[in-house]
Short mmCIF file of C-alpha atoms and ligand atoms in Angstrom, two decimals:
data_model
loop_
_atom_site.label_atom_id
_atom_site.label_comp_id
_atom_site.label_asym_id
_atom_site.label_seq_id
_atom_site.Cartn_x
_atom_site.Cartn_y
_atom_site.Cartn_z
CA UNK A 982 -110.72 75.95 4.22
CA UNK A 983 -111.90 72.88 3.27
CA UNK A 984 -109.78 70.27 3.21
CA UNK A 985 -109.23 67.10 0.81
CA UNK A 986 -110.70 64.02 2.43
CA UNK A 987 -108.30 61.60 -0.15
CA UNK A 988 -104.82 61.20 1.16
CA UNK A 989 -101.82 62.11 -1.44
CA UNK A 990 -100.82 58.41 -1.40
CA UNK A 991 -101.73 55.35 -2.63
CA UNK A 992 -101.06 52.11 -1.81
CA UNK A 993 -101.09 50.74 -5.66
CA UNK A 994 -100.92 52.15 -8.68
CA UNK A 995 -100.23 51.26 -12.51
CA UNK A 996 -96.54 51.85 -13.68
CA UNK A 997 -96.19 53.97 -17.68
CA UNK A 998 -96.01 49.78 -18.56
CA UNK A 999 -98.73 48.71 -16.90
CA UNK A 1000 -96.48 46.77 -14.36
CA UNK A 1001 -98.14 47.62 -11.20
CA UNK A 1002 -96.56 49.57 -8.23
CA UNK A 1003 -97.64 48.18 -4.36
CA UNK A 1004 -97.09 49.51 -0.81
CA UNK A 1005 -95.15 46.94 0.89
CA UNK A 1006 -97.56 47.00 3.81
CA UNK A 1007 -95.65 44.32 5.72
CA UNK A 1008 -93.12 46.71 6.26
CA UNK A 1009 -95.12 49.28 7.74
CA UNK A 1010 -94.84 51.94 9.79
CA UNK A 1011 -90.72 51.34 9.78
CA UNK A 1012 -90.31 51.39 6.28
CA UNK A 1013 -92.46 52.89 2.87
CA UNK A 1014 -91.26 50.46 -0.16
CA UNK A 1015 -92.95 50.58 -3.20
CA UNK A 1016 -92.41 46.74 -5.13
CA UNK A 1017 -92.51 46.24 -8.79
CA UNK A 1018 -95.25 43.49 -9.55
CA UNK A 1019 -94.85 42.26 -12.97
CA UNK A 1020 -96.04 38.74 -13.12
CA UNK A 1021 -99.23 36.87 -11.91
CA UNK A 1022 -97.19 34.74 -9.46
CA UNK A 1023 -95.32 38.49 -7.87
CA UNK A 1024 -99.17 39.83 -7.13
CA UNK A 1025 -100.68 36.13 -6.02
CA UNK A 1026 -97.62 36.20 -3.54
CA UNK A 1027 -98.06 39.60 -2.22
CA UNK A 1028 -101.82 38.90 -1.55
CA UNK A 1029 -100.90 35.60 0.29
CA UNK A 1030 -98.60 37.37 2.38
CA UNK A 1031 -100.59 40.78 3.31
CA UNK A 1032 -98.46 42.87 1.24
CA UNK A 1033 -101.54 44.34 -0.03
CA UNK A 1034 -104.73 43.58 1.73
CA UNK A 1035 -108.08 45.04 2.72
CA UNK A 1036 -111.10 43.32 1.10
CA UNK A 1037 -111.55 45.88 -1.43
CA UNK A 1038 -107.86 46.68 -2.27
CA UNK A 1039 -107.34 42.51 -2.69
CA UNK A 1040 -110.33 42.82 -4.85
CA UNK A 1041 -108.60 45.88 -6.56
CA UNK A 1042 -105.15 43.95 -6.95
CA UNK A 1043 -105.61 41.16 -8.27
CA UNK A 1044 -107.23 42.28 -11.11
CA UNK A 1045 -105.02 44.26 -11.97
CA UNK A 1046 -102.81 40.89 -11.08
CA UNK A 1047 -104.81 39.34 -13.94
CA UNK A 1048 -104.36 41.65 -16.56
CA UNK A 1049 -99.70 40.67 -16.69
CA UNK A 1050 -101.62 37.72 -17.96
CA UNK A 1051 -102.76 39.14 -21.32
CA UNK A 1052 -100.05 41.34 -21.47
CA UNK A 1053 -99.15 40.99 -25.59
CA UNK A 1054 -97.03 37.78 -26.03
CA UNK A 1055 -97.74 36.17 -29.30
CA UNK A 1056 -100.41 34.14 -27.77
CA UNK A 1057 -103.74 33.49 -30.06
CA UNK A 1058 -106.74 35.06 -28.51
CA UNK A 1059 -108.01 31.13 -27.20
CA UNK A 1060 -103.78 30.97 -25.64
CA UNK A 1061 -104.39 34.22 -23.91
CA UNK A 1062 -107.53 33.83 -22.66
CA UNK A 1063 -106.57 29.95 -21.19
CA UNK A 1064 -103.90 32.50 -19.31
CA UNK A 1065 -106.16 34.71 -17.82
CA UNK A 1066 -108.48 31.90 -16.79
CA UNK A 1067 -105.62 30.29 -15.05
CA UNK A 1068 -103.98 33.05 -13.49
CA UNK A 1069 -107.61 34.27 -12.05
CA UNK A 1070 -107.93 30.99 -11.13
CA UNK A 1071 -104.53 31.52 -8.89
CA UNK A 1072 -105.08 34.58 -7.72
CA UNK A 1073 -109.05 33.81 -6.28
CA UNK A 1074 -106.55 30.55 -4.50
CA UNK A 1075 -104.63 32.89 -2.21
CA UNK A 1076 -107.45 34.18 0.43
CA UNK A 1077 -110.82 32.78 0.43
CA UNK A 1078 -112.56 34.77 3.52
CA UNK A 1079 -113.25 38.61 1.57
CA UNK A 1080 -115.83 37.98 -1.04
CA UNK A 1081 -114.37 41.10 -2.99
CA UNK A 1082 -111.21 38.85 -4.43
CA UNK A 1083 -113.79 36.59 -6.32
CA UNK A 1084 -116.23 39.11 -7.10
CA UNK A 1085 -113.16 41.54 -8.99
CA UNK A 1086 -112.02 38.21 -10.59
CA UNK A 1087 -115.47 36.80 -11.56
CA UNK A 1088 -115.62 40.52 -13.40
CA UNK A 1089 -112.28 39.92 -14.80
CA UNK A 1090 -113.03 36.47 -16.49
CA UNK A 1091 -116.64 38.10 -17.81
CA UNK A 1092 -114.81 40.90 -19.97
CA UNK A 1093 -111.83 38.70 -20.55
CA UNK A 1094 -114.40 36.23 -22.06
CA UNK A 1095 -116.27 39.02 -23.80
CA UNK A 1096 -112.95 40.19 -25.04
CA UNK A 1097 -111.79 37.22 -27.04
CA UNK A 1098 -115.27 37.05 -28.48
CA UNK A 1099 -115.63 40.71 -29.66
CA UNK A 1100 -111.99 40.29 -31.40
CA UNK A 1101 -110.85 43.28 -28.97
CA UNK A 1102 -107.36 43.80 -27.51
CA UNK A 1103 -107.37 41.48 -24.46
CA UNK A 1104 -104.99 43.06 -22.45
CA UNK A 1105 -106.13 46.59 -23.07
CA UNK A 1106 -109.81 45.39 -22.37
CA UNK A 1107 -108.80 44.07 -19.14
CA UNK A 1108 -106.67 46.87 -18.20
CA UNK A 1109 -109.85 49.21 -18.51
CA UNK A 1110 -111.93 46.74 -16.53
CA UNK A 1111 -109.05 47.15 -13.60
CA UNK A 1112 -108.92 50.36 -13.82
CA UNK A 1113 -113.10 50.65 -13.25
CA UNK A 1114 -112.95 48.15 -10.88
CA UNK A 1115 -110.61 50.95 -8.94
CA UNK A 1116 -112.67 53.74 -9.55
CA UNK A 1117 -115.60 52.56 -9.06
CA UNK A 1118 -114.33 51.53 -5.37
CA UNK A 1119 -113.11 54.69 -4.94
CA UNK A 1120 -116.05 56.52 -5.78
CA UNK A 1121 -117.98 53.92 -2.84
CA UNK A 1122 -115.52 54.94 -0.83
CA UNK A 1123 -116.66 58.49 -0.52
CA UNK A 1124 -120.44 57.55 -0.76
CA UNK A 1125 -119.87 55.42 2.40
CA UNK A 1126 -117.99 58.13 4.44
CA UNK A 1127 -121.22 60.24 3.18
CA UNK A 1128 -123.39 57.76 4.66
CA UNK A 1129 -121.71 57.45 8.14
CA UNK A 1130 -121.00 61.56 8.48
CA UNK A 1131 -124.05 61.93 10.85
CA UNK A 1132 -121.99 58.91 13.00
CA UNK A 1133 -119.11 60.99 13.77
CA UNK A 1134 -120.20 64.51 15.23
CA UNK A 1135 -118.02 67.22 16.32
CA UNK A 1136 -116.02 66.00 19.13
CA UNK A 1137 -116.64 62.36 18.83
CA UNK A 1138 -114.23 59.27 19.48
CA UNK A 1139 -114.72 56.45 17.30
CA UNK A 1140 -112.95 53.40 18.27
CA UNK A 1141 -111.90 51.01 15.04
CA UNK A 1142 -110.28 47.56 14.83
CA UNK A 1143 -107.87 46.57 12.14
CA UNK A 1144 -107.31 48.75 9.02
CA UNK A 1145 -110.28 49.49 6.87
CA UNK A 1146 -108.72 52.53 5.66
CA UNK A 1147 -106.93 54.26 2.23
CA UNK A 1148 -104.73 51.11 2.85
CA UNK A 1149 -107.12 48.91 2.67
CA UNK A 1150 -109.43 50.00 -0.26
CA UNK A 1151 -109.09 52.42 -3.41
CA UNK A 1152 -110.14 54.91 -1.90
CA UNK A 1153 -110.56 57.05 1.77
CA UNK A 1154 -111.64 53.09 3.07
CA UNK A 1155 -114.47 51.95 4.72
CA UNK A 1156 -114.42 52.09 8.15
CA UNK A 1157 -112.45 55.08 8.35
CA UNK A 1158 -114.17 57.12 5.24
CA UNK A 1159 -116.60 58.98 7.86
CA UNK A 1160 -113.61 59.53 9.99
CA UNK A 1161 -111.94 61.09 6.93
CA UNK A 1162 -114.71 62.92 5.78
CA UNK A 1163 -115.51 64.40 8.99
CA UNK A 1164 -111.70 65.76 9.73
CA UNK A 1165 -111.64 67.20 6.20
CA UNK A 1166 -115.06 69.20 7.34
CA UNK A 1167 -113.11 70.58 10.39
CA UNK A 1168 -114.54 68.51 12.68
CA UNK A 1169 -112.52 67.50 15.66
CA UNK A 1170 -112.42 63.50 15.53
CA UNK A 1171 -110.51 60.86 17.98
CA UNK A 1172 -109.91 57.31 17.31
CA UNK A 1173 -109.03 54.55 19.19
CA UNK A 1174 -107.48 52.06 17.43
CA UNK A 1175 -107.09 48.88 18.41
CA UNK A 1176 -103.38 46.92 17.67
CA UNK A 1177 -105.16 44.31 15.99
CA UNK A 1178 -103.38 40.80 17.04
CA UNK A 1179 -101.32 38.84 15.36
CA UNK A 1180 -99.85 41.33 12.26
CA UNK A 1181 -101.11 44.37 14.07
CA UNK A 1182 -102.56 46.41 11.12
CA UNK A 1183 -104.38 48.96 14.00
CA UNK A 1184 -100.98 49.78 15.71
CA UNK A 1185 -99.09 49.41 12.57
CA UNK A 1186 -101.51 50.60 9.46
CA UNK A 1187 -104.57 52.15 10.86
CA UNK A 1188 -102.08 54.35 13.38
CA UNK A 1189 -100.08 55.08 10.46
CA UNK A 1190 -102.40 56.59 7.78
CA UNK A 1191 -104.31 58.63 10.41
CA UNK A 1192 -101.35 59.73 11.91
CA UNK A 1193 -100.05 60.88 8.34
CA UNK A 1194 -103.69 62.95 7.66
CA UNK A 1195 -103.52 64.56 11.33
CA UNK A 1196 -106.30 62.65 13.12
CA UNK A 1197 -105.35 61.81 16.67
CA UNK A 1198 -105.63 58.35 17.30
CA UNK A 1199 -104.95 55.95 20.14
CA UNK A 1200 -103.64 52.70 20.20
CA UNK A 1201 -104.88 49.88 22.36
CA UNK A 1202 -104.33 46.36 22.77
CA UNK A 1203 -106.88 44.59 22.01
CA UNK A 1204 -107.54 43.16 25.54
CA UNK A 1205 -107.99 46.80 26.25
CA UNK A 1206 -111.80 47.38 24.18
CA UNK A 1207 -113.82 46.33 26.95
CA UNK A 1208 -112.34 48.82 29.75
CA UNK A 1209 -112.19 51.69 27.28
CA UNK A 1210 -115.59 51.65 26.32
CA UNK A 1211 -116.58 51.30 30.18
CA UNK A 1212 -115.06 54.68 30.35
CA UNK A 1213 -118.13 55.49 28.38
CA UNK A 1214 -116.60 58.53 25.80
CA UNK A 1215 -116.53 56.20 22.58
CA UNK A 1216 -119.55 57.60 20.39
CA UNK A 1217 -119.57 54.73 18.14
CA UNK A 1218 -117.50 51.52 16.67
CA UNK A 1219 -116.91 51.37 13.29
CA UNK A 1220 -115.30 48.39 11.52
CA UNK A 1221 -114.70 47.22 7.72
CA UNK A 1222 -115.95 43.59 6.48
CA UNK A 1223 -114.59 41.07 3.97
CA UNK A 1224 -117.96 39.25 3.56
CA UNK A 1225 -121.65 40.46 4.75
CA UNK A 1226 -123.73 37.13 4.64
CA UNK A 1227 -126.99 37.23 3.44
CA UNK A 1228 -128.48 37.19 6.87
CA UNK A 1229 -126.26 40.41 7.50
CA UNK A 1230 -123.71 37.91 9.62
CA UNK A 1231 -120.24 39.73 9.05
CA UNK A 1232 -116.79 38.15 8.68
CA UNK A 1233 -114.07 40.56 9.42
CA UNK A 1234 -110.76 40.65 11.03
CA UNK A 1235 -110.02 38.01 14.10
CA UNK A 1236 -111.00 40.39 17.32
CA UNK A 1237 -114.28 42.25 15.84
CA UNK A 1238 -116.38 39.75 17.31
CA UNK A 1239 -115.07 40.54 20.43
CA UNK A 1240 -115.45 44.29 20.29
CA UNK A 1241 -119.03 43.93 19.59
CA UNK A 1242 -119.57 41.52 21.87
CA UNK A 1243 -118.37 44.31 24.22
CA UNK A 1244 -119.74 47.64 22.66
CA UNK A 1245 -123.16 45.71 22.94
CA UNK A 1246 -122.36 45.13 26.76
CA UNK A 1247 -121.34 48.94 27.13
CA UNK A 1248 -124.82 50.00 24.85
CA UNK A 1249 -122.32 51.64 22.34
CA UNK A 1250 -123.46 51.36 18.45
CA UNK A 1251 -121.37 49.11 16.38
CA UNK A 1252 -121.51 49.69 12.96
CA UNK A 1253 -120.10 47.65 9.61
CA UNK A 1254 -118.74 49.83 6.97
CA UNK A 1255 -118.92 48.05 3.61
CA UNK A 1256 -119.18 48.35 -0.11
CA UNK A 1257 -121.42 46.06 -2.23
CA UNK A 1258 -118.70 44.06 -3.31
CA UNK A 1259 -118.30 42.81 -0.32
CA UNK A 1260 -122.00 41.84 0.39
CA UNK A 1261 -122.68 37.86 -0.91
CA UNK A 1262 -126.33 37.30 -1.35
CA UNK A 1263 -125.04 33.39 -2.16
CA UNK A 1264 -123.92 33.34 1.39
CA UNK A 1265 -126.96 32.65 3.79
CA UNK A 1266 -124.90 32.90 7.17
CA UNK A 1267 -121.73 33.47 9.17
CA UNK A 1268 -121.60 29.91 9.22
CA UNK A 1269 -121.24 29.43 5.79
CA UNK A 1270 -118.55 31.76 5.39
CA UNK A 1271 -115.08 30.10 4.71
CA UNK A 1272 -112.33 31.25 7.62
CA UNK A 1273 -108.75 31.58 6.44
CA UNK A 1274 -106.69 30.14 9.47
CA UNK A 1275 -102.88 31.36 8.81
CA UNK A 1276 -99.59 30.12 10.15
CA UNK A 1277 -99.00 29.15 13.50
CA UNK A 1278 -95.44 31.62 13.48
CA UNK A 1279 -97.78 34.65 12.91
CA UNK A 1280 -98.83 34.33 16.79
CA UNK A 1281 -95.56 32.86 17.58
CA UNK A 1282 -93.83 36.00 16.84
CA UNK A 1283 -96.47 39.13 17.14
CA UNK A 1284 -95.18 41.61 18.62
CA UNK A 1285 -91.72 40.87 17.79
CA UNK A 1286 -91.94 38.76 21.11
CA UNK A 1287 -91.07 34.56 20.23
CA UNK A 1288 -92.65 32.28 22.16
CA UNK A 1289 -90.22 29.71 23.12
CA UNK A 1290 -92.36 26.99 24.09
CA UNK A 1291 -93.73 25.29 21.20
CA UNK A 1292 -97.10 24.74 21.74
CA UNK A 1293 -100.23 24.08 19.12
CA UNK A 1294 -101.49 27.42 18.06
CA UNK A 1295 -104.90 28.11 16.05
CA UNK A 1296 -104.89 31.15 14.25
CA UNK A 1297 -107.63 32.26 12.50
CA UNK A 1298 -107.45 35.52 10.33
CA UNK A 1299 -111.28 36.29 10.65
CA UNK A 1300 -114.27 35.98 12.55
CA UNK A 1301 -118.02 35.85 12.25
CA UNK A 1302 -120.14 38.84 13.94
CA UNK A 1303 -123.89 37.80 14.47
CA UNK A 1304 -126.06 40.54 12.92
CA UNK A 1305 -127.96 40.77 15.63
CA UNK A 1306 -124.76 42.52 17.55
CA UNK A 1307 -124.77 45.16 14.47
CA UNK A 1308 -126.56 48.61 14.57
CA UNK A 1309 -126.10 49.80 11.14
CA UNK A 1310 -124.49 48.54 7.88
CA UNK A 1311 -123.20 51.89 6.61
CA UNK A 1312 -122.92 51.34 2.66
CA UNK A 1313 -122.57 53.46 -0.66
CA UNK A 1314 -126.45 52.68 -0.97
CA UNK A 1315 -126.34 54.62 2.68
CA UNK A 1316 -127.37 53.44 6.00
CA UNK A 1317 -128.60 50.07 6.30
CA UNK A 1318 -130.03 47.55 8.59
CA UNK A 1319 -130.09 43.35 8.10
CA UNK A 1320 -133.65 44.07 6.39
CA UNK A 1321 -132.47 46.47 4.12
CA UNK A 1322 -129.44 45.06 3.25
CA UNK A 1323 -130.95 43.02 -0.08
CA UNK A 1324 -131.00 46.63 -1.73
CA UNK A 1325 -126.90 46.14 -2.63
CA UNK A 1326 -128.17 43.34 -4.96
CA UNK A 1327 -126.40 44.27 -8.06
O1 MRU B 1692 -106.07 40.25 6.78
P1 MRU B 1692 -106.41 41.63 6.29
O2 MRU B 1692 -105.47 42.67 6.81
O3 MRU B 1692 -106.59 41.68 4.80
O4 MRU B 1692 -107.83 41.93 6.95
C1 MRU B 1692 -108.45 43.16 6.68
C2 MRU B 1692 -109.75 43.32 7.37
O5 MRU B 1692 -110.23 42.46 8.08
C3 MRU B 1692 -110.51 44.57 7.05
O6 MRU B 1692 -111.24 45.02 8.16
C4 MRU B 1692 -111.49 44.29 5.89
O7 MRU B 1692 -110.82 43.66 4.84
C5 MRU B 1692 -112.13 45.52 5.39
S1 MRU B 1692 -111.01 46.58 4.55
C6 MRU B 1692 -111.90 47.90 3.96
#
């Protein structure tokens, strides 16, 4: 029997008002809490705090964030717009390393703009674009874990850092869409996930979807990676991205530089699952990519553990993987290398 590859939750979704409904992921795996979101400043908070996150799914949520700004008030059409300006504006403030929050907002401000002109309902306009913006994600989802089925053969362990999952996206994620797609065709898959220092979304998020769609997956730390692809019975890494530079340079969670630094050592293929919304052609290089750096009391107390001594901490949320450590962009315009990669122009 074949098997669905989508999971039977979802980690946002529109309330009969068009409030929206989010997965407190902070709380994760020790709690499932659905919030109400019903103002711009509720969904520009949960962003900045990782109560939804993911590239695409920030991408995803705040505009939908951006429509409770059109939401039928009284305004005039010039009033309403000004709000949705602003409160794009806000929500593009809270995280500037995934390219997919200003890419979903730049749409946003287009049809908001196109809106007002045409004389059409604003906030019904923008709920449509939200909603596309959603399933049009979704639908790259499953053309992505298309494009990386050949990765993950019968048998294979695929070792993953972070969450670029259902969680993650608005769909069966990135990084672990393959993964998904090759359980639901009954093949046997293993991943190694690794815990994914400071706010743990392997151990906590990654363990916890996979664990919920009956994929057996093993946690590491992520001082662990190097011995555990010495053992030599990882087939592949795949990870998610929040920005591909134009050069093919990849930003993605704090640690993947690492990992391929390491699966290069160990000759095992390290691949970048992405959508094209998270490719920026206006980015030439790593270098240019801006670097969120987060509180200090993130690394003070992962783990649960405190450190008691205080002393200076940096704490960057992302890092920059050289293209030249990366096998294979794997992408809902398929398989890709650094050369290819100018075919996601859209
Ligand atoms: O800080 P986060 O949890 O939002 O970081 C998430 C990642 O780095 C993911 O790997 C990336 O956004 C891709 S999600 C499909």
């Amino acid at each position: 029997m074949t098997q669905l590859a989508a999971p039977p939750w979802s980690p946002i979704g529109w309330m009969p008002d068009h409030t929206i409904r989010l997965l407190d992921q902070t709380l994760l795996p020790n709690e499932e809490r659905y919030l109400t979101i019903s103002t711009v400043n509720q969904m520009a908070e949960a962003i900045r705090l990782l109560r939804v996150r993911g590239a695409p799914l920030i991408g995803i949520s705040a505009a939908m964030g951006a429509t409770l700004a059109a939401r039928p008030r009284g305004d005039s059409a010039d009033g309403a717009l000004k709000n949705v300006l602003r409160a794009s504006d806000d929500l593009q403030a809270t995280r500037p390393t995934a390219v997919n929050l200003a890419w979903a907002l730049e749409r946003v401000r287009r049809r908001a703009r196109a809106a007002v002109a045409a004389g059409e309902d604003l906030h019904a306009a923008l709920v449509t674009e939200a909603t596309a913006i959603w399933d049009e994600d979704r639908a790259m989802c499953e053309l992505i874990g298309e494009a990386g089925l050949h990765l993950v053969p019968d048998g294979a362990t695929v070792l993953t850092h972070c969450n670029a999952g259902a969680l993650a996206t608005g769909g069966i994620g990135t990084a672990l869409a393959p993964i998904y797609r090759a359980h639901a065709s009954g093949r046997k898959v293993n991943v190694v996930a690794d815990e994914t220092r400071p706010l743990l979304q392997g151990s906590r998020l990654t363990a916890w979807e996979l664990a919920r769609a009956g994929i057996p997956t093993t946690v590491i730390t992520d001082g662990m990676v190097a011995s555990r692809l010495r053992r030599g019975d990882i087939a592949c890494v795949i990870v998610g991205a929040d920005r591909i530079a134009n050069n093919g340079d990849v930003a993605n969670k704090i640690g993947t530089y690492t990992v391929a630094l390491a699966a290069r050592s160990h000759g095992v293929p390290f691949y970048v699952a992405a959508p094209r919304s998270t490719f920026d052609p206006a980015t030439p290089d790593g270098a240019a990519i801006p670097i969120e750096e987060r509180l200090p009391d993130e690394v003070r107390s992962s783990g649960g553990g405190v450190n008691a001594v205080r002393v200076e901490v940096w704490n960057p949320a992302f890092d920059v993987t050289p293209a030249e450590l990366i096998a294979g962009y794997i992408t809902d315009a398929g398989l890709l290398t650094r050369d290819t990669l100018g075919s996601l122009r859209s």
